[in-house]
C-alpha positions as CSV (number, residue, x, y, z in Angstrom):
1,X,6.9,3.2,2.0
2,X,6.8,7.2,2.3
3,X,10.0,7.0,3.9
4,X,11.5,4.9,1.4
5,X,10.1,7.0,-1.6
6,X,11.2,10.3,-0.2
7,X,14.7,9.6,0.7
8,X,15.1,7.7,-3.2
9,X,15.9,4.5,-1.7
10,X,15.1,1.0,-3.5
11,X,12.5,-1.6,-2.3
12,X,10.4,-4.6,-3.1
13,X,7.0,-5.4,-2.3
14,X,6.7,-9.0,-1.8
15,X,3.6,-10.9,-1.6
16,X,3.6,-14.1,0.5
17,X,1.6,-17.1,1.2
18,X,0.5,-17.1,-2.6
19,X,0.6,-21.2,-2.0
20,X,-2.6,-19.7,-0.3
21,X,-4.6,-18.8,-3.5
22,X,-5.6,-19.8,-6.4
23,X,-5.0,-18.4,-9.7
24,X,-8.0,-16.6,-10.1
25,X,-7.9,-15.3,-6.2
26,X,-3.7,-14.4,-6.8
27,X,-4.5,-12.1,-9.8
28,X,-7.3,-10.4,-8.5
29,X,-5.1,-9.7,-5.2
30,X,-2.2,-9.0,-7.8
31,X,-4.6,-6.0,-9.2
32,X,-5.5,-4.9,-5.5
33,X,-2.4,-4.4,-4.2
34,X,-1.1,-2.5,-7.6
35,X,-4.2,-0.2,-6.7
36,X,-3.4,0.2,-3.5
37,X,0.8,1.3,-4.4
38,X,-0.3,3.2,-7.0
39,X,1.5,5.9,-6.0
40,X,4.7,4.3,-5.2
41,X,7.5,2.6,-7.0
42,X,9.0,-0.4,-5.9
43,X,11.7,-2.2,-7.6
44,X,10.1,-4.9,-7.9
45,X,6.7,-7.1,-6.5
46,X,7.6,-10.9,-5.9
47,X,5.4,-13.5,-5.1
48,X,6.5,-15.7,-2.3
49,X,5.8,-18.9,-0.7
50,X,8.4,-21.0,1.4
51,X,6.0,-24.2,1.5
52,X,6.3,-25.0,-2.7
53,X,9.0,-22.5,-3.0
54,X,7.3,-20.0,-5.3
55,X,9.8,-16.6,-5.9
56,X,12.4,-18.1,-3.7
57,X,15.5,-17.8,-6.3
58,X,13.8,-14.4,-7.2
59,X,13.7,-13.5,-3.9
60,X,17.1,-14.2,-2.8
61,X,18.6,-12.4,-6.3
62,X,17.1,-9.5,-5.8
63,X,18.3,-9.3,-2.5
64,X,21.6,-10.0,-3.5
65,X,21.4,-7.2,-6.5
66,X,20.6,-4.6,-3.9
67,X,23.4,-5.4,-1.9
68,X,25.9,-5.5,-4.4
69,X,24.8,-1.9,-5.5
């Protein structure tokens, strides 16, 4: 992430197996993690899971945005 944030280049954070948790357990993880990168700046967080799907179309956009830049 230093790398990325030095050299100005764009990035996502992306949070997977959220199928995993549950709603309460997700936002409190949500809160960690925005602790934790509190002194970067991704583009964008996304919440993933392949199993029901969750942040797939989101996922797959904001790949596509990046690569259109």
């Amino acid at each position: 992430l230093s790398f990325m944030e030095y050299n100005n280049l764009p990035y996502i954070i992306i949070l997977t197996k959220v199928d995993k948790l549950n709603a309460t357990e997700l936002k409190k993880r949500r809160t960690e993690i925005k602790n934790e990168l509190e002194n970067y700046h991704p583009e964008r967080m996304i919440e993933f899971s392949s199993s029901n799907k969750t942040g797939v179309r989101e996922l797959r956009e904001t790949i596509c945005s990046f690569t259109e830049e």
